[in-house]
Amino acid sequence: MSATPVTLIGLGPMGQAMVRTLLAAGHPVTVWNRTAHRADDVVAEGATLAASPADALAASELVILSLTDYQAMYDILGPAATALAGRTVVNLSSDTPDRAREAAAWAAGHGAHFVTGGVMVPAPMVGTGAAYAYYSGPRGVFEAHRPVLARLGAPRHLGEDAGLAQLMYLAHLDVFLTSLSALMHATALLGSAGITAAEAVSELMPTFTGIPAMLQAGEDIGPQIDAGEHPGHLSTVTMMGATADHIVAASGGAGVDLALPRAVQAHYRRAIADGRGKDNWTRIVDGIRTPRTAPAG
Ligand SMILES: NC(=O)c1ccc[n+]([C@@H]2O[C@H](COP(=O)([O-])OP(=O)(O)OC[C@H]3O[C@@H](n4cnc5c(N)ncnc54)[C@H](OP(=O)(O)O)[C@@H]3O)[C@@H](O)[C@H]2O)c1
């Protein structure tokens, strides 16, 4: 039996990696990209360049999108929307859960099935054993395409709600981006004392990479948070809050940006103000769940 044809729209680093992975697995792949020359390499490797988005939709029942955001999907597929009927669109672009839900309704309105997803590895790792991706949307539609999607990375279906996969993707990126900013903040802080970035990053790396082991050496924090338990015998809110105060003061003294340390400090101050100073540091989750001031969008 010949391999399922796939259309892939969007040829940034991620889209190109997915095309190569699908070609290597024997799938006929049709591509389209706004900037046509970005297709040159994958066409040389066996992909077929469609003349238009409508032609790209016509080429395969399964259409994968790898775009900067969901607006790009409307920009590309909006004028070709009549060609969506009967297609399954798997949008692997980043955006908010609400935009993913709106897009699912939009696609359904044009007679297309819609699955949203997020690939959890950088482009060079697509198709490797380390790759995995979250999906959400109609389970039957997802299951029908699971074998093809599994080429890209281990697929995990989270549920029918189109927003779920985006939420999980963004939750991962929340940890990732905040951690990267913390690493750069600490690098700038050390730089204020003449320590080079090369030295700083090297010194900081054990903390950066050691956090999982530190968490596992303590309690199993997830179930405890679910149970509303925050036993404070290791790292209390008060102790961590004092350190957060010191980081803000040191950053101010060093003249580096205060936004990130002040945000961290605010989590601990809120828990202390709520009378939770003796609890484990995980207690800060309560204040994050119920901010006192309305969150700005
Ligand atoms: N790169 C990674 O390692 C990685 C990892 C995980 C997830 N992701 C996600 O995967 C998606 C693609 O990533 P990427 O790195 O390949 O991104 P990228 O280099 O920014 O490529 C984005 C693609 O979107 C197209 N595009 C953007 N705006 C458009 C518009 N208004 N109309 C038409 N086309 C538009 C670009 O077309 P042009 O070529 O014409 O500009 C390009 O094909 C993103 O949502 C990203 O968050 C990426």
Short mmCIF file of C-alpha atoms and ligand atoms in Angstrom, two decimals:
data_model
loop_
_atom_site.label_atom_id
_atom_site.label_comp_id
_atom_site.label_asym_id
_atom_site.label_seq_id
_atom_site.Cartn_x
_atom_site.Cartn_y
_atom_site.Cartn_z
CA MET A 1 0.00 0.00 0.00
CA SER A 2 1.43 3.41 -0.91
CA ALA A 3 2.04 5.98 1.84
CA THR A 4 -0.58 8.64 2.56
CA PRO A 5 -0.08 11.88 0.64
CA VAL A 6 0.43 14.92 2.86
CA THR A 7 0.28 18.63 2.14
CA LEU A 8 2.47 20.86 4.26
CA ILE A 9 1.99 24.63 4.27
CA GLY A 10 4.67 26.78 5.88
CA LEU A 11 8.34 26.16 5.25
CA GLY A 12 10.18 27.75 8.14
CA PRO A 13 12.74 25.56 9.93
CA MET A 14 9.97 23.47 11.50
CA GLY A 15 7.97 22.98 8.30
CA GLN A 16 11.09 22.01 6.34
CA ALA A 17 12.08 19.48 9.01
CA MET A 18 8.60 17.94 8.86
CA VAL A 19 8.70 17.72 5.06
CA ARG A 20 12.06 15.96 5.16
CA THR A 21 10.81 13.52 7.80
CA LEU A 22 7.69 12.69 5.78
CA LEU A 23 9.66 12.32 2.54
CA ALA A 24 12.13 10.00 4.26
CA ALA A 25 9.18 7.86 5.39
CA GLY A 26 7.99 7.58 1.78
CA HIS A 27 5.04 9.98 1.85
CA PRO A 28 4.32 12.04 -1.25
CA VAL A 29 4.50 15.62 0.08
CA THR A 30 3.02 18.71 -1.54
CA VAL A 31 4.21 22.03 -0.15
CA TRP A 32 3.28 25.69 -0.38
CA ASN A 33 4.96 28.70 1.19
CA ARG A 34 4.28 32.43 0.91
CA THR A 35 7.93 33.03 0.04
CA ALA A 36 8.25 30.51 -2.75
CA HIS A 37 12.04 30.14 -2.82
CA ARG A 38 12.00 28.66 0.69
CA ALA A 39 10.60 25.54 -1.00
CA ASP A 40 13.67 25.10 -3.23
CA ASP A 41 15.57 22.70 -0.97
CA VAL A 42 12.68 20.40 -0.13
CA VAL A 43 11.55 20.35 -3.76
CA ALA A 44 15.09 19.25 -4.70
CA GLU A 45 14.66 16.46 -2.14
CA GLY A 46 11.38 15.23 -3.62
CA ALA A 47 8.51 17.47 -2.48
CA THR A 48 6.08 18.94 -5.00
CA LEU A 49 5.48 22.69 -4.97
CA ALA A 50 1.81 23.61 -5.38
CA ALA A 51 1.05 26.66 -7.51
CA SER A 52 -1.43 28.07 -4.99
CA PRO A 53 -2.92 27.37 -1.55
CA ALA A 54 -6.03 25.97 -3.30
CA ASP A 55 -3.85 23.55 -5.28
CA ALA A 56 -2.05 22.57 -2.07
CA LEU A 57 -5.38 21.79 -0.40
CA ALA A 58 -6.53 19.81 -3.44
CA ALA A 59 -3.40 17.62 -3.39
CA SER A 60 -3.99 15.77 -0.09
CA GLU A 61 -6.78 15.00 2.33
CA LEU A 62 -4.32 15.63 5.21
CA VAL A 63 -3.04 19.21 5.36
CA ILE A 64 -0.47 20.18 7.99
CA LEU A 65 0.18 23.85 8.78
CA SER A 66 3.46 25.08 10.27
CA LEU A 67 3.11 28.85 10.48
CA THR A 68 4.11 31.65 12.84
CA ASP A 69 0.58 31.98 14.21
CA TYR A 70 -3.06 31.33 13.40
CA GLN A 71 -3.50 34.65 11.56
CA ALA A 72 -1.14 33.28 8.92
CA MET A 73 -3.59 30.39 8.42
CA TYR A 74 -6.43 32.82 7.67
CA ASP A 75 -4.17 34.86 5.38
CA ILE A 76 -3.28 31.75 3.38
CA LEU A 77 -6.43 29.63 3.50
CA GLY A 78 -9.06 32.38 3.74
CA PRO A 79 -9.02 33.12 -0.01
CA ALA A 80 -8.99 29.35 -0.73
CA ALA A 81 -11.62 28.40 1.85
CA THR A 82 -13.92 26.68 -0.64
CA ALA A 83 -11.18 24.09 -1.17
CA LEU A 84 -11.25 23.16 2.54
CA ALA A 85 -14.33 20.92 2.34
CA GLY A 86 -13.49 17.32 3.18
CA ARG A 87 -9.93 18.12 4.25
CA THR A 88 -8.33 17.46 7.64
CA VAL A 89 -6.29 20.46 8.72
CA VAL A 90 -3.72 19.81 11.43
CA ASN A 91 -2.46 23.19 12.58
CA LEU A 92 0.92 22.88 14.34
CA SER A 93 1.39 26.65 14.62
CA SER A 94 1.67 28.41 17.96
CA ASP A 95 -1.18 30.60 19.23
CA THR A 96 -3.61 30.93 22.11
CA PRO A 97 -6.19 28.29 23.10
CA ASP A 98 -9.03 30.68 22.21
CA ARG A 99 -7.66 31.28 18.73
CA ALA A 100 -7.36 27.52 18.25
CA ARG A 101 -11.02 27.10 19.25
CA GLU A 102 -12.11 29.88 16.89
CA ALA A 103 -10.10 28.27 14.11
CA ALA A 104 -11.74 24.88 14.69
CA ALA A 105 -15.16 26.52 14.32
CA TRP A 106 -13.99 28.40 11.23
CA ALA A 107 -12.67 25.22 9.60
CA ALA A 108 -15.85 23.29 10.49
CA GLY A 109 -17.85 26.09 8.88
CA HIS A 110 -15.99 25.33 5.65
CA GLY A 111 -16.55 21.57 5.93
CA ALA A 112 -13.04 20.70 7.15
CA HIS A 113 -11.96 18.62 10.14
CA PHE A 114 -9.56 20.47 12.41
CA VAL A 115 -6.93 19.20 14.80
CA THR A 116 -4.65 21.57 16.66
CA GLY A 117 -1.21 20.66 17.92
CA GLY A 118 2.16 21.68 19.23
CA VAL A 119 5.49 20.04 18.49
CA MET A 120 7.60 19.90 21.64
CA VAL A 121 11.11 19.69 20.19
CA PRO A 122 13.23 22.04 18.08
CA ALA A 123 13.25 21.54 14.33
CA PRO A 124 16.45 19.42 14.14
CA MET A 125 14.87 16.85 16.47
CA VAL A 126 11.67 16.35 14.46
CA GLY A 127 11.25 12.69 13.55
CA THR A 128 13.78 11.48 16.13
CA GLY A 129 12.98 9.21 19.05
CA ALA A 130 13.05 12.23 21.37
CA ALA A 131 10.30 14.05 19.47
CA TYR A 132 6.74 14.28 20.72
CA ALA A 133 3.75 16.45 20.01
CA TYR A 134 0.45 17.28 21.68
CA TYR A 135 -2.82 17.25 19.76
CA SER A 136 -6.42 18.05 20.54
CA GLY A 137 -9.64 17.98 18.57
CA PRO A 138 -11.97 15.21 17.40
CA ARG A 139 -10.48 11.91 18.57
CA GLY A 140 -11.71 9.93 15.57
CA VAL A 141 -10.09 12.35 13.14
CA PHE A 142 -6.87 12.33 15.14
CA GLU A 143 -6.79 8.53 15.30
CA ALA A 144 -7.33 8.27 11.55
CA HIS A 145 -4.17 10.32 11.00
CA ARG A 146 -2.15 9.08 13.96
CA PRO A 147 0.17 6.86 11.84
CA VAL A 148 1.26 9.83 9.71
CA LEU A 149 1.54 12.23 12.65
CA ALA A 150 3.62 9.66 14.52
CA ARG A 151 6.33 10.11 11.85
CA LEU A 152 6.97 13.60 13.24
CA GLY A 153 7.17 12.56 16.88
CA ALA A 154 5.22 10.53 19.42
CA PRO A 155 1.68 11.91 19.28
CA ARG A 156 -0.29 12.52 22.49
CA HIS A 157 -3.99 13.35 22.18
CA LEU A 158 -5.17 15.48 25.10
CA GLY A 159 -8.90 15.69 24.41
CA GLU A 160 -11.58 17.01 22.10
CA ASP A 161 -11.24 20.69 23.09
CA ALA A 162 -9.25 22.36 20.30
CA GLY A 163 -7.65 24.72 22.83
CA LEU A 164 -6.05 22.01 24.96
CA ALA A 165 -3.00 21.28 22.83
CA GLN A 166 -2.18 25.00 22.64
CA LEU A 167 -2.58 25.33 26.39
CA MET A 168 -0.19 22.44 27.02
CA TYR A 169 2.30 23.76 24.44
CA LEU A 170 2.22 27.22 26.03
CA ALA A 171 2.56 25.77 29.54
CA HIS A 172 5.80 24.10 28.44
CA LEU A 173 6.98 27.31 26.81
CA ASP A 174 6.02 29.22 29.97
CA VAL A 175 8.56 27.16 31.90
CA PHE A 176 11.08 27.36 29.06
CA LEU A 177 10.96 31.09 28.33
CA THR A 178 10.87 32.11 31.99
CA SER A 179 13.87 29.88 32.68
CA LEU A 180 15.80 31.37 29.76
CA SER A 181 15.07 34.90 30.99
CA ALA A 182 16.23 33.91 34.48
CA LEU A 183 19.48 32.58 33.02
CA MET A 184 20.07 35.82 31.13
CA HIS A 185 19.13 37.93 34.16
CA ALA A 186 21.61 36.06 36.34
CA THR A 187 24.23 36.41 33.59
CA ALA A 188 23.68 40.19 33.53
CA LEU A 189 23.82 40.32 37.33
CA LEU A 190 27.20 38.55 37.36
CA GLY A 191 28.31 40.74 34.46
CA SER A 192 27.87 43.80 36.68
CA ALA A 193 30.86 42.47 38.69
CA GLY A 194 32.96 41.92 35.58
CA ILE A 195 32.23 38.21 35.23
CA THR A 196 32.07 37.31 31.56
CA ALA A 197 28.97 35.70 30.09
CA ALA A 198 31.10 32.65 29.27
CA GLU A 199 32.01 32.24 32.93
CA ALA A 200 28.54 33.10 34.17
CA VAL A 201 26.68 30.61 31.96
CA SER A 202 29.17 27.91 32.81
CA GLU A 203 28.82 28.57 36.56
CA LEU A 204 25.03 28.77 36.42
CA MET A 205 24.51 25.63 34.36
CA PRO A 206 24.46 23.18 37.31
CA THR A 207 21.52 25.07 38.82
CA PHE A 208 19.81 25.39 35.44
CA THR A 209 20.06 21.69 34.69
CA GLY A 210 19.82 20.51 38.30
CA ILE A 211 16.33 21.75 39.12
CA PRO A 212 14.56 18.48 38.15
CA ALA A 213 16.81 16.48 40.49
CA MET A 214 16.31 19.05 43.25
CA LEU A 215 12.54 18.79 42.89
CA GLN A 216 12.58 15.00 42.83
CA ALA A 217 14.83 14.89 45.88
CA GLY A 218 12.06 16.62 47.80
CA GLU A 219 8.41 15.72 47.93
CA ASP A 220 6.26 14.75 45.01
CA ILE A 221 5.01 18.29 44.72
CA GLY A 222 2.26 17.82 42.11
CA PRO A 223 0.02 15.51 44.15
CA GLN A 224 0.66 17.61 47.25
CA ILE A 225 -0.47 20.77 45.48
CA ASP A 226 -3.59 18.92 44.27
CA ALA A 227 -4.27 17.91 47.86
CA GLY A 228 -3.78 21.50 49.08
CA GLU A 229 -0.83 20.37 51.18
CA HIS A 230 2.37 22.42 51.41
CA PRO A 231 4.45 20.90 54.22
CA GLY A 232 7.17 23.41 54.97
CA HIS A 233 10.05 21.41 56.32
CA LEU A 234 12.51 22.02 53.46
CA SER A 235 12.23 25.33 51.66
CA THR A 236 9.67 27.55 53.29
CA VAL A 237 7.92 30.55 51.79
CA THR A 238 9.67 32.79 54.34
CA MET A 239 13.16 31.51 53.50
CA MET A 240 12.61 31.65 49.73
CA GLY A 241 10.90 35.04 50.03
CA ALA A 242 13.89 36.48 51.88
CA THR A 243 16.14 35.26 49.08
CA ALA A 244 13.79 36.79 46.51
CA ASP A 245 14.12 40.11 48.39
CA HIS A 246 17.90 39.80 48.29
CA ILE A 247 17.87 39.17 44.53
CA VAL A 248 15.76 42.29 43.96
CA ALA A 249 18.09 44.36 46.17
CA ALA A 250 21.22 42.96 44.50
CA SER A 251 19.74 43.59 41.05
CA GLY A 252 18.90 47.16 42.02
CA GLY A 253 22.42 47.66 43.34
CA ALA A 254 23.86 46.24 40.15
CA GLY A 255 21.64 48.42 37.98
CA VAL A 256 20.14 45.51 36.05
CA ASP A 257 16.50 45.04 35.10
CA LEU A 258 14.15 44.39 38.02
CA ALA A 259 11.01 43.12 36.27
CA LEU A 260 11.68 39.39 36.61
CA PRO A 261 13.00 39.36 40.22
CA ARG A 262 10.16 41.65 41.29
CA ALA A 263 7.62 39.26 39.78
CA VAL A 264 9.17 36.37 41.73
CA GLN A 265 9.33 38.47 44.90
CA ALA A 266 5.63 39.32 44.52
CA HIS A 267 4.70 35.62 44.59
CA TYR A 268 6.40 35.13 47.96
CA ARG A 269 5.18 38.43 49.43
CA ARG A 270 1.61 37.49 48.59
CA ALA A 271 1.95 34.09 50.32
CA ILE A 272 3.55 35.71 53.37
CA ALA A 273 0.79 38.33 53.47
CA ASP A 274 -1.73 35.48 53.38
CA GLY A 275 -0.12 34.03 56.52
CA ARG A 276 1.57 31.13 54.69
CA GLY A 277 5.21 31.88 55.52
CA LYS A 278 5.81 28.53 57.20
CA ASP A 279 4.46 26.52 54.26
CA ASN A 280 6.55 24.94 51.52
CA TRP A 281 7.45 27.31 48.67
CA THR A 282 4.80 25.61 46.49
CA ARG A 283 2.20 27.68 48.39
CA ILE A 284 2.89 30.54 45.95
CA VAL A 285 0.64 28.69 43.50
CA ASP A 286 -2.41 29.97 45.41
CA GLY A 287 -1.59 33.62 44.69
CA ILE A 288 -0.77 32.82 41.08
CA ARG A 289 -4.14 31.09 40.70
CA THR A 290 -6.04 34.02 42.22
CA PRO A 291 -4.20 37.26 41.46
CA ARG A 292 -5.46 40.23 43.49
CA THR A 293 -5.20 42.62 40.57
CA ALA A 294 -6.89 41.79 37.29
CA PRO A 295 -4.26 40.29 34.96
CA ALA A 296 -3.37 42.57 32.05
CA GLY A 297 -3.74 40.96 28.65
N1 LIG B 1 11.50 26.28 15.08
C1 LIG B 1 11.33 25.46 16.10
O1 LIG B 1 12.28 24.83 16.59
C2 LIG B 1 9.94 25.23 16.68
C3 LIG B 1 9.78 24.31 17.73
C4 LIG B 1 8.49 24.03 18.21
C5 LIG B 1 7.42 24.70 17.65
N2 LIG B 1 7.60 25.61 16.66
C6 LIG B 1 6.42 26.30 16.10
O2 LIG B 1 6.27 25.89 14.75
C7 LIG B 1 5.74 27.00 13.98
C8 LIG B 1 6.67 27.25 12.79
O3 LIG B 1 7.97 27.50 13.30
P1 LIG B 1 9.19 27.93 12.39
O4 LIG B 1 10.38 27.98 13.27
O5 LIG B 1 9.23 27.11 11.17
O6 LIG B 1 8.68 29.44 12.11
P2 LIG B 1 9.08 30.54 11.02
O7 LIG B 1 10.46 30.40 10.54
O8 LIG B 1 8.66 31.82 11.65
O9 LIG B 1 8.14 30.13 9.79
C9 LIG B 1 6.88 30.52 9.82
C10 LIG B 1 6.19 30.20 8.51
O10 LIG B 1 4.99 30.97 8.58
C11 LIG B 1 4.86 31.70 7.37
N3 LIG B 1 4.09 32.90 7.64
C12 LIG B 1 4.17 33.70 8.73
N4 LIG B 1 3.27 34.68 8.63
C13 LIG B 1 2.60 34.49 7.46
C14 LIG B 1 1.53 35.17 6.82
N5 LIG B 1 0.95 36.24 7.38
N6 LIG B 1 1.10 34.70 5.64
C15 LIG B 1 1.66 33.59 5.11
N7 LIG B 1 2.67 32.90 5.66
C16 LIG B 1 3.13 33.35 6.85
C17 LIG B 1 6.27 31.95 6.90
O11 LIG B 1 6.24 32.26 5.54
P3 LIG B 1 7.49 33.03 4.83
O12 LIG B 1 8.53 32.00 4.59
O13 LIG B 1 6.89 33.59 3.60
O14 LIG B 1 7.91 34.11 5.80
C18 LIG B 1 6.92 30.61 7.23
O15 LIG B 1 6.60 29.65 6.25
C19 LIG B 1 5.67 28.20 14.92
O16 LIG B 1 4.33 28.34 15.38
C20 LIG B 1 6.58 27.82 16.08
O17 LIG B 1 6.16 28.41 17.30
C21 LIG B 1 8.83 25.88 16.16
#
